[in-house]
Structure formats: C-alpha cells, structure tokens
PDB file of C-alpha atoms in Angstrom:
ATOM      1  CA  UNK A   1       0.000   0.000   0.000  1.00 83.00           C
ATOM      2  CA  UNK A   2       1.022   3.889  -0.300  1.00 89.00           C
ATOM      3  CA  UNK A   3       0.194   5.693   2.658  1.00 94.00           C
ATOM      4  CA  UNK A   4      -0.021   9.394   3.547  1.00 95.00           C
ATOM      5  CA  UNK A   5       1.401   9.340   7.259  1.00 96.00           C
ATOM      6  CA  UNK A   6       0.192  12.922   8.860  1.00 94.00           C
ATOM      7  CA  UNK A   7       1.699  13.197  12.413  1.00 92.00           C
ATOM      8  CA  UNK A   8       3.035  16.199  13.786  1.00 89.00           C
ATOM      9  CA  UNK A   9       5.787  14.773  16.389  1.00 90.00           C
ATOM     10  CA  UNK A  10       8.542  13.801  14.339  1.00 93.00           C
ATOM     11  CA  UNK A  11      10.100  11.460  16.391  1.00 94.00           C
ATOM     12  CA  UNK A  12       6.655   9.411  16.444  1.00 93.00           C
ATOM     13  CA  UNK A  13       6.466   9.772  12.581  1.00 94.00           C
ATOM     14  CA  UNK A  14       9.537   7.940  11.808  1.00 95.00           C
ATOM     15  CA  UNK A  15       8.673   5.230  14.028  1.00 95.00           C
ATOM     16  CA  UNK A  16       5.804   4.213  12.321  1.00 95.00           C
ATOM     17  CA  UNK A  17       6.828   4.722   9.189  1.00 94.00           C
ATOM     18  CA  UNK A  18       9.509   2.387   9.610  1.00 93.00           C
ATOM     19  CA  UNK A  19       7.028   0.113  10.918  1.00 93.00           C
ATOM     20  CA  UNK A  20       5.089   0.320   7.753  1.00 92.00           C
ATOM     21  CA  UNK A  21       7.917   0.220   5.605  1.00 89.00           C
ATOM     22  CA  UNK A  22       9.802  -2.823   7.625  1.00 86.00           C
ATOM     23  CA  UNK A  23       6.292  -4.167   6.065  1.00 83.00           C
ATOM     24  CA  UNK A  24       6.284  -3.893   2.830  1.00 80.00           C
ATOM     25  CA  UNK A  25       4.364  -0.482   2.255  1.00 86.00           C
ATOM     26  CA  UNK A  26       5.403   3.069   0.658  1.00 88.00           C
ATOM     27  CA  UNK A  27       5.255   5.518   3.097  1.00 93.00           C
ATOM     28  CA  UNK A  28       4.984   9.922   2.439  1.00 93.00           C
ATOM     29  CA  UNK A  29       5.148  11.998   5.881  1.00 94.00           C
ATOM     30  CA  UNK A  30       3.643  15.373   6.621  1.00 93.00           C
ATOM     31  CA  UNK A  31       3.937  16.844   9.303  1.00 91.00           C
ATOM     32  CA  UNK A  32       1.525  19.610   9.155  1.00 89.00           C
ATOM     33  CA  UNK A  33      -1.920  21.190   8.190  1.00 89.00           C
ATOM     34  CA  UNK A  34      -0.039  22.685   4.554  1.00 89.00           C
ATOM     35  CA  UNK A  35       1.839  19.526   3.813  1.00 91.00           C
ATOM     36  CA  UNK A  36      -0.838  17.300   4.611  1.00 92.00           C
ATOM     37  CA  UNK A  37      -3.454  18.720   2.498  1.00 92.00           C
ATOM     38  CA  UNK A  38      -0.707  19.260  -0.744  1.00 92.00           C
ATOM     39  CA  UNK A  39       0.283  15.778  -0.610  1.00 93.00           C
ATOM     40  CA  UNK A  40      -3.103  14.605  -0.294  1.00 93.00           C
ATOM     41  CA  UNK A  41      -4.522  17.131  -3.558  1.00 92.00           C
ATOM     42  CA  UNK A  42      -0.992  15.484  -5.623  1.00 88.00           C
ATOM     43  CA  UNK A  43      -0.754  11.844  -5.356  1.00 87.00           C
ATOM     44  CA  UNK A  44      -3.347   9.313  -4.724  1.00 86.00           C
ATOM     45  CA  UNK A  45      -3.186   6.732  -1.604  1.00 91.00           C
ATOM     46  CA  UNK A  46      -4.006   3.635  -0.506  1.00 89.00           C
ATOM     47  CA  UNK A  47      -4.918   4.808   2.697  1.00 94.00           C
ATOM     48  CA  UNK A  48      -3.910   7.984   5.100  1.00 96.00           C
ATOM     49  CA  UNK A  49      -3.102   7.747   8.856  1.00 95.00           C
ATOM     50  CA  UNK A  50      -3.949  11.523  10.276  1.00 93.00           C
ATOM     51  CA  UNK A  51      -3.072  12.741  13.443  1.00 88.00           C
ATOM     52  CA  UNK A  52      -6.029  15.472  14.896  1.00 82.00           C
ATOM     53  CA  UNK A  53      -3.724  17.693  16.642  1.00 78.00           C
ATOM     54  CA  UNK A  54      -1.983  19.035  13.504  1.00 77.00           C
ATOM     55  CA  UNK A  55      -0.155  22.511  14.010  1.00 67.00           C
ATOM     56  CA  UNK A  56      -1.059  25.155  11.223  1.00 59.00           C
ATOM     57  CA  UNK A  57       1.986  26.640   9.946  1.00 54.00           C
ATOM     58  CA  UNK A  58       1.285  28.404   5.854  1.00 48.00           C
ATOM     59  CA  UNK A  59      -1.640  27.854   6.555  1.00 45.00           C
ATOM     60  CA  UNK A  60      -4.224  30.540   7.361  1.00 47.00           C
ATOM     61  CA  UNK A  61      -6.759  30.122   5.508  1.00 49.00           C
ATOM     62  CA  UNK A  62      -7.626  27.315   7.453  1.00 44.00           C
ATOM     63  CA  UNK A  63     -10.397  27.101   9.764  1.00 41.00           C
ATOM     64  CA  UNK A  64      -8.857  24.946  11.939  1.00 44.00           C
ATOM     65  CA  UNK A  65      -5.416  24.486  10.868  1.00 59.00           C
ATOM     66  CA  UNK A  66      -5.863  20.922  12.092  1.00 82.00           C
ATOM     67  CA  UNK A  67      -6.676  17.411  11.071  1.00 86.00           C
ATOM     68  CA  UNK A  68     -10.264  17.482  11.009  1.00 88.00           C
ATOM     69  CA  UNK A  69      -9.976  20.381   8.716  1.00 88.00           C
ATOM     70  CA  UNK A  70      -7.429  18.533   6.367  1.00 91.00           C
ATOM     71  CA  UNK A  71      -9.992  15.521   6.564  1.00 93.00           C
ATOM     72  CA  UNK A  72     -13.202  18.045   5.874  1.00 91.00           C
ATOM     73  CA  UNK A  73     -11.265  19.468   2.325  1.00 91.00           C
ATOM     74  CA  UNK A  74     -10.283  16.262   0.883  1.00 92.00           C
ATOM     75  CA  UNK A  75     -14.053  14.662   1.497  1.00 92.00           C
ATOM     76  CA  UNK A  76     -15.377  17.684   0.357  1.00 91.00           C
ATOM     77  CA  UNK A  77     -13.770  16.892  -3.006  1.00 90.00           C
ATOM     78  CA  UNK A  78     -14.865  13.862  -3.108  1.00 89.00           C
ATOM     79  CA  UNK A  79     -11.808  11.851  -1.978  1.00 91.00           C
ATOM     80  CA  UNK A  80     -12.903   8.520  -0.436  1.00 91.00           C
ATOM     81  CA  UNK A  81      -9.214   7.157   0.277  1.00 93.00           C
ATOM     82  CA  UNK A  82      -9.552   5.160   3.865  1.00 94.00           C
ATOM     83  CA  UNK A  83      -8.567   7.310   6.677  1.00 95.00           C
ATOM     84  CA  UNK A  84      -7.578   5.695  10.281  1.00 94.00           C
ATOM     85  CA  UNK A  85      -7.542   8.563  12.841  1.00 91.00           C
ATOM     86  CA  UNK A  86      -4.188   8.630  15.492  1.00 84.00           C
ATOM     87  CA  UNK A  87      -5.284  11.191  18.059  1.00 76.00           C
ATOM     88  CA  UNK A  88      -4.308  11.241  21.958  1.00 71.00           C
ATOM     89  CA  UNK A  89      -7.705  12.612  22.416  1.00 61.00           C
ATOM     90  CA  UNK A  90     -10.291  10.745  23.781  1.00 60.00           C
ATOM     91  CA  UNK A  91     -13.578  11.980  24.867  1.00 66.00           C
ATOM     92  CA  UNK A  92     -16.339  10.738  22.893  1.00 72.00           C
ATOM     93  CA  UNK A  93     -17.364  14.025  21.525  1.00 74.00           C
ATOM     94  CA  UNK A  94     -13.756  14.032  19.440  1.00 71.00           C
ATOM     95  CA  UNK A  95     -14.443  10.783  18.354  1.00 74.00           C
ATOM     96  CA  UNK A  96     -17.666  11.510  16.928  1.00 79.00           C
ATOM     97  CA  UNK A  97     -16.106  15.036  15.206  1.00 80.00           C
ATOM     98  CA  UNK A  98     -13.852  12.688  13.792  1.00 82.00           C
ATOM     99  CA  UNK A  99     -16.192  10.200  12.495  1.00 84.00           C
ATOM    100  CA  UNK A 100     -18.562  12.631  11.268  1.00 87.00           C
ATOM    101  CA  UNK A 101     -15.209  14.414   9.173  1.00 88.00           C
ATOM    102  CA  UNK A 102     -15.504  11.102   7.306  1.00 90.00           C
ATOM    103  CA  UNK A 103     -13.189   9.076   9.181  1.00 92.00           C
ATOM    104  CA  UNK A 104     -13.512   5.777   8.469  1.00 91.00           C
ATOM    105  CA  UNK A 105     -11.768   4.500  11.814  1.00 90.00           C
ATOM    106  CA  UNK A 106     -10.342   5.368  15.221  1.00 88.00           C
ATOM    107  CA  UNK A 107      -7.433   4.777  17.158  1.00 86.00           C
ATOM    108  CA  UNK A 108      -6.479   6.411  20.625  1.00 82.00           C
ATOM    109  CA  UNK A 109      -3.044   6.842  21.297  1.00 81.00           C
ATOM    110  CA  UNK A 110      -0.742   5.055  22.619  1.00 83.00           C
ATOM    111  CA  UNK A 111      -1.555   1.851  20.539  1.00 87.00           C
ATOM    112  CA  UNK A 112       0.344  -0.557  19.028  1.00 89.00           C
ATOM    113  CA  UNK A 113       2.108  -0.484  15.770  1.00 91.00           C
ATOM    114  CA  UNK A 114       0.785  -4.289  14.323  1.00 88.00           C
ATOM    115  CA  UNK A 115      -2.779  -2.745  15.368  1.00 90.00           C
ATOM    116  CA  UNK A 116      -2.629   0.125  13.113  1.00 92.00           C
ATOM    117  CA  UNK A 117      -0.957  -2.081  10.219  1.00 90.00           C
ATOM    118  CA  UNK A 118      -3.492  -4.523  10.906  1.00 86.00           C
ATOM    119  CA  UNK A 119      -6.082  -1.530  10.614  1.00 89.00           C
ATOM    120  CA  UNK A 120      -5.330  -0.167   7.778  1.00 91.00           C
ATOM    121  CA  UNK A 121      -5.520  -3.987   5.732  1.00 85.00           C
ATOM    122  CA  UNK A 122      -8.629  -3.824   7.285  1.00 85.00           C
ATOM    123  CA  UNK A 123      -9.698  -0.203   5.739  1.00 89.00           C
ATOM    124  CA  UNK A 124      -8.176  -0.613   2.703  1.00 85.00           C
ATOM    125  CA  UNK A 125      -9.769  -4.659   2.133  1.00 78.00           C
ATOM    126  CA  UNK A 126     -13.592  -3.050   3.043  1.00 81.00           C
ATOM    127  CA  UNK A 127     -13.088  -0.105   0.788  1.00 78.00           C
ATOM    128  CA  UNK A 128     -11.437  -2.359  -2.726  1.00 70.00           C
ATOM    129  CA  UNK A 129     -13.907  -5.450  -2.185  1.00 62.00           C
ATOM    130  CA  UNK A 130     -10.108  -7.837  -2.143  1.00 63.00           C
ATOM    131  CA  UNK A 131      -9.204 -10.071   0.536  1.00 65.00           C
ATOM    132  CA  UNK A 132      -5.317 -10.800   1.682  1.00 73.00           C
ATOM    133  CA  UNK A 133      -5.090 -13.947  -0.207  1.00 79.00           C
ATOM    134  CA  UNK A 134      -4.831 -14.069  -4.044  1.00 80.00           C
ATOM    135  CA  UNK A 135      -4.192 -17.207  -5.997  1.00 81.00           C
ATOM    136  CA  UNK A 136      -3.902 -18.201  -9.924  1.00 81.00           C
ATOM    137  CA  UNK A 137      -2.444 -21.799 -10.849  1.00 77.00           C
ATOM    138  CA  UNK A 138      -0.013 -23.001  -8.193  1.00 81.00           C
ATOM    139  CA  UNK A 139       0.869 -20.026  -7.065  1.00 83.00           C
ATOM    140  CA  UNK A 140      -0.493 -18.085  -4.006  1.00 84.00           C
ATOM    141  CA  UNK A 141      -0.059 -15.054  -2.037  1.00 83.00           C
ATOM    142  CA  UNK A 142      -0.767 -14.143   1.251  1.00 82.00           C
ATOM    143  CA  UNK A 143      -0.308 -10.321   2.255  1.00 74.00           C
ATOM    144  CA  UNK A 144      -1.334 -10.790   6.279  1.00 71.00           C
ATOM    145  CA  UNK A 145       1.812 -13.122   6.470  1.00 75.00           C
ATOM    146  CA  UNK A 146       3.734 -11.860   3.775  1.00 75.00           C
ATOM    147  CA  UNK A 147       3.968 -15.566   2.503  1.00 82.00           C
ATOM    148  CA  UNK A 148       4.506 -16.480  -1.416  1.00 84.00           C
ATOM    149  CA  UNK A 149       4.236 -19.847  -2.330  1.00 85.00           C
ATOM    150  CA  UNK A 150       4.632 -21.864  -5.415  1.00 83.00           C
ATOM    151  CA  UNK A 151       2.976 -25.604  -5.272  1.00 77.00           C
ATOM    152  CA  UNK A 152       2.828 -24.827  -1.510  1.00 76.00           C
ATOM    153  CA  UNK A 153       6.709 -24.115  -1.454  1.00 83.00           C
ATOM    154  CA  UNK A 154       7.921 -21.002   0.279  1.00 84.00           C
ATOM    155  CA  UNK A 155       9.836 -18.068  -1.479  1.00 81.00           C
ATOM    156  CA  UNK A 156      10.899 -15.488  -0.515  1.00 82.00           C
ATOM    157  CA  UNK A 157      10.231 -11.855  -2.149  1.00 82.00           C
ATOM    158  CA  UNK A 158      11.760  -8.920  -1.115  1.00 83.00           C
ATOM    159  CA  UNK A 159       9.191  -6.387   0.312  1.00 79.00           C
ATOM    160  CA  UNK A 160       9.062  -4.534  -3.178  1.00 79.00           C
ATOM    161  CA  UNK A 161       8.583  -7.696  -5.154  1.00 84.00           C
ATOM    162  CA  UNK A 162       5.949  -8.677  -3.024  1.00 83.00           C
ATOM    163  CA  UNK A 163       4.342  -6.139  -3.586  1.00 82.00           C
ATOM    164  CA  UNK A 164       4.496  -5.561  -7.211  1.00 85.00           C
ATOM    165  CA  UNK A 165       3.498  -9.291  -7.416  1.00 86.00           C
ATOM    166  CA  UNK A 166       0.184  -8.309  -4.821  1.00 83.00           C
ATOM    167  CA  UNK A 167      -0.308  -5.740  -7.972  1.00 83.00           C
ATOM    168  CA  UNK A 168      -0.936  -8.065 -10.406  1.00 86.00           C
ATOM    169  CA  UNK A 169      -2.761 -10.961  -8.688  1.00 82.00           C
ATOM    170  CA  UNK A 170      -5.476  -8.438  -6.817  1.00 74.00           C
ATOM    171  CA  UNK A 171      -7.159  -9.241  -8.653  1.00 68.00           C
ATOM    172  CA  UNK A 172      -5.107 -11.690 -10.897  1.00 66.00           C
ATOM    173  CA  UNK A 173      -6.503 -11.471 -14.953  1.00 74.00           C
ATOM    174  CA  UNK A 174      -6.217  -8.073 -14.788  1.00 80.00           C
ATOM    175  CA  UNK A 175      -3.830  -5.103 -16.994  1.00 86.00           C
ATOM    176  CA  UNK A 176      -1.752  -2.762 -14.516  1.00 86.00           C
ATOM    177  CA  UNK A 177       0.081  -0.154 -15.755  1.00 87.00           C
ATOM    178  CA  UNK A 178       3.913   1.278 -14.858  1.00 85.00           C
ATOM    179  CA  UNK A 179       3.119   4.311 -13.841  1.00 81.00           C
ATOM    180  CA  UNK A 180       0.569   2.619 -11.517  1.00 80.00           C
ATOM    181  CA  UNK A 181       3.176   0.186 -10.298  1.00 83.00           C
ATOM    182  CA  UNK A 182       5.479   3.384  -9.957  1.00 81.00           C
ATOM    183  CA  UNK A 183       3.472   5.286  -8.372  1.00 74.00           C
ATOM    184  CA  UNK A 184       2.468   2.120  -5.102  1.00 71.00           C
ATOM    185  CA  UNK A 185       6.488   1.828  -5.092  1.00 71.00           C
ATOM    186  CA  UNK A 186       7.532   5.079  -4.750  1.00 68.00           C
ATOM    187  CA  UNK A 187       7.649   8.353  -1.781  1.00 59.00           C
ATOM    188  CA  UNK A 188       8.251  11.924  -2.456  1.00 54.00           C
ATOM    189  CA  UNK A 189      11.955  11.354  -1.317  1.00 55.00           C
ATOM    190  CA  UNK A 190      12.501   8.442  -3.942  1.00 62.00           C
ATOM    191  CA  UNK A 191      10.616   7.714  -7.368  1.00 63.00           C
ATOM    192  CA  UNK A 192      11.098   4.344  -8.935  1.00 68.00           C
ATOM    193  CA  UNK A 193      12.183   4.975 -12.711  1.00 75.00           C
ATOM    194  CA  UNK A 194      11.187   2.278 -15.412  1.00 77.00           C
ATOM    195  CA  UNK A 195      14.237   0.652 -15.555  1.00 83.00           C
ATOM    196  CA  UNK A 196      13.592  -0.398 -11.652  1.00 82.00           C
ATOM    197  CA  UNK A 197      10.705  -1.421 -12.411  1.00 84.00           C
ATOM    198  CA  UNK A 198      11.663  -3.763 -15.092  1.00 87.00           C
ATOM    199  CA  UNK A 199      14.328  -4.976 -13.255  1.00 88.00           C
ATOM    200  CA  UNK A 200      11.514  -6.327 -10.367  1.00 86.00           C
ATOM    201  CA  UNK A 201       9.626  -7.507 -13.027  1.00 90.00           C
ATOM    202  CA  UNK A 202      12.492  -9.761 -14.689  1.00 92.00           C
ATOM    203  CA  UNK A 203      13.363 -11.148 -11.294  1.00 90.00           C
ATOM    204  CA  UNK A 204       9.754 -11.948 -10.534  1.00 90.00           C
ATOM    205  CA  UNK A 205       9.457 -14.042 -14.336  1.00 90.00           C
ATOM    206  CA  UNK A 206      12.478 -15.945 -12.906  1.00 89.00           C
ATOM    207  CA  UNK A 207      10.791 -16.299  -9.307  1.00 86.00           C
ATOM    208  CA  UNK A 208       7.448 -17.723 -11.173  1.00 85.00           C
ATOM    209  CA  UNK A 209       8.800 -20.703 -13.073  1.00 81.00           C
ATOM    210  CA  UNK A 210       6.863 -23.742 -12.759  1.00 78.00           C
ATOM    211  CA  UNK A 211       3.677 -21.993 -10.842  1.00 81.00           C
ATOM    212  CA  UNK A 212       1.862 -21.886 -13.731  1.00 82.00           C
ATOM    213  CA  UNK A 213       1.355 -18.271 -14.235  1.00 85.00           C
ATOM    214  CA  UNK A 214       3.377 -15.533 -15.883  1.00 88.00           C
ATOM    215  CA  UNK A 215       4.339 -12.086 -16.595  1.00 91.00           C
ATOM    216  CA  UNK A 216       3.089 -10.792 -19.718  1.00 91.00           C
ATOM    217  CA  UNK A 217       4.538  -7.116 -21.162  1.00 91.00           C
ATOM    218  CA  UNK A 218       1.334  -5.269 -23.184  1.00 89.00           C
ATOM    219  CA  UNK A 219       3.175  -2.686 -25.359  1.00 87.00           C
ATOM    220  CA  UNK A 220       1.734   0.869 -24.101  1.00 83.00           C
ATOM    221  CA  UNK A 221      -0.481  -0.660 -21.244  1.00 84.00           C
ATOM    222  CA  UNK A 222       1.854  -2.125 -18.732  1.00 88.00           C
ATOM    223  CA  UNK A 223       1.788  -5.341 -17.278  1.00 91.00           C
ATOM    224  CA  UNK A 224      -0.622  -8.731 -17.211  1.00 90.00           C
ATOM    225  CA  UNK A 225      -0.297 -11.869 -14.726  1.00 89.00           C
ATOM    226  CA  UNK A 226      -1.979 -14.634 -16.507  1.00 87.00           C
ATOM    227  CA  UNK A 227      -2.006 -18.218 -16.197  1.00 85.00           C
ATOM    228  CA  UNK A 228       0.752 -20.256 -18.630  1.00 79.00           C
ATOM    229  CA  UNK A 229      -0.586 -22.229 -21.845  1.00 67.00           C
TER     230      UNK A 229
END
C-alpha cells in the first residue's frame, strides 16, 4: 500500500513509518496542516493515517489548521481514500467530530504499531472489495503473512517484489500499468524509474517458473499476470 502518514511529532512519525515500511508499504510523511493537504490534492493513496492535533503553519486560511480540517477538504472533493484517525484525544465528543469528518476509523493513542498495520488492511480490504489472499495456478499469495508460495513451497520476495506481485494478482486477470506500479512503489523522497521497475519484473518471471502463471509485457499498457498455456 502507499500511505499518507500525517503526524506532527517527528520522532513518532519515523517510528511508524519504519514500521510500515519494515512491512512492505510506501510511506509519504507530513507533518503539518499545509503539507498534509498538498500531498493529499498530488498523489493518490491507498490509505492515510492523520493525526487530529496538527499545528497550522502556511496555513491561514484554514479554519482549523488541524486534522479534522485537512480531513473536511479532501471529502469535500470527493476523496474517499480510507482514513484511520491517530489522536491522543479521547472523549467521545472528538471521536464523533472525527467520524462525522468522514473518518472511516479510530485509534487512541498510545496503541500498538501491528494494530494500526493490521487496521489499515482492514480499511483498505472493506473499501477495494479484495481479501489478503490471491491465488492463480499453483501459485499463491498471502499479504497478512507476507507468505509467497509456489505448489505450496515457500519463497521469498523482497518487500518490493511482493508487492508488485500483490499488484498483479489483486485481482489476478487483470492489466496494470507502470506508472501505476510506480506510483504504489515510490515516496516523495525516492521515485522508482522504469528501468527499476523492469528490473523487479524480470526477477519476478524468474521467481514464477513452474507456478503456472506468468508475466506478460502489453506494449503501451503495462503489465498482465496470466495463467501459462
């Protein structure tokens, strides 16, 4: 997944985005009202993480110049991306302001990093329609345990593999194109050019013989998992 982390302490920031990038996902921080709200207008998400107590900084047009505001402007637009709340606050009045911003779920802090990973599957699996399990011939993928199997026999795929492979098998029949793949696999601090792309793509086509599916290349489109002939 690509996830918009919006958390105003920075020492709590990195923390869990190296928790969500130790597990396989692409991870852009903001740390405030401005940079929250730009990233979110720019690049599309799998799924945001907002923090409510968000300081204001450039800016003041903001009626708030906090989360709830950030989460009011992108709804307002019509942006339905998953959001899981991280607030220290609360009272059940907060909770509700949240809820009624269009949150879509709630966590008080302090919690527990495997809970909000596990939260966020859990957003972003209600809001696609796909479970964590895809399968096509004899091979199968499991994105809960991070588990890739060919004729039931473990491999395993670096975190970026996996999850171009998760790509193209959710659901598997289906045309996904490079910039799409570019764009899941890539932060503001590091884009993933074509040629990086096509290198994770020759080492899956190795990683796939004999599971009865492969890798096709569609000329202008991008790239098909289908099962072998």
């Amino acid at each position: 997944m690509r996830i918009l982390l919006v958390e105003d302490d920075a020492v709590l920031r990195d923390v869990i985005a190296r928790s969500l990038e130790e597990a396989g996902h692409r991870v852009d921080p903001a740390g405030n009202v401005r940079e929250a709200d730009h990233l979110w207008r720019v690049q599309p998400f799998d799924a945001v993480l907002l923090d409510l107590n968000l300081p204001r900084h450039e800016r003041p047009d903001s009626p708030q110049g906090n989360g709830l505001s950030v989460l009011r402007e992108a709804r307002s637009r019509g942006d339905r991306t998953p959001v899981l709340v991280l607030t220290a606050r609360n009272r059940t009045e907060e909770r509700i302001a949240g809820l009624d911003a269009g949150a879509d779920d709630y966590l008080g802090k302090p919690f527990d990093l495997a809970e909000v990973e596990a939260r966020l599957r859990a957003l972003v699996r209600r809001a696609t329609g796909s479970d964590d399990v895809a399968q096509l011939g004899n091979l199968r993928l499991d994105r809960r345990a991070r588990r890739f199997t060919v004729a039931d026999a473990h491999l395993e795929l670096p975190a970026r593999e996996f999850e171009v492979l998760w790509e193209l098998m959710s659901p598997p029949g289906h045309a996904v194109s490079k910039r799409t793949l570019s764009d899941k696999l890539s932060n503001f601090d590091e884009a993933l050019g074509d040629n990086a792309l096509e290198s994770f793509i020759s080492r899956l086509r190795k990683k796939l013989a004999g599971s009865g599916a492969s890798i096709r290349t569609l000329r202008g489109i991008g790239y098909l998992l289908e099962p072998e002939a």
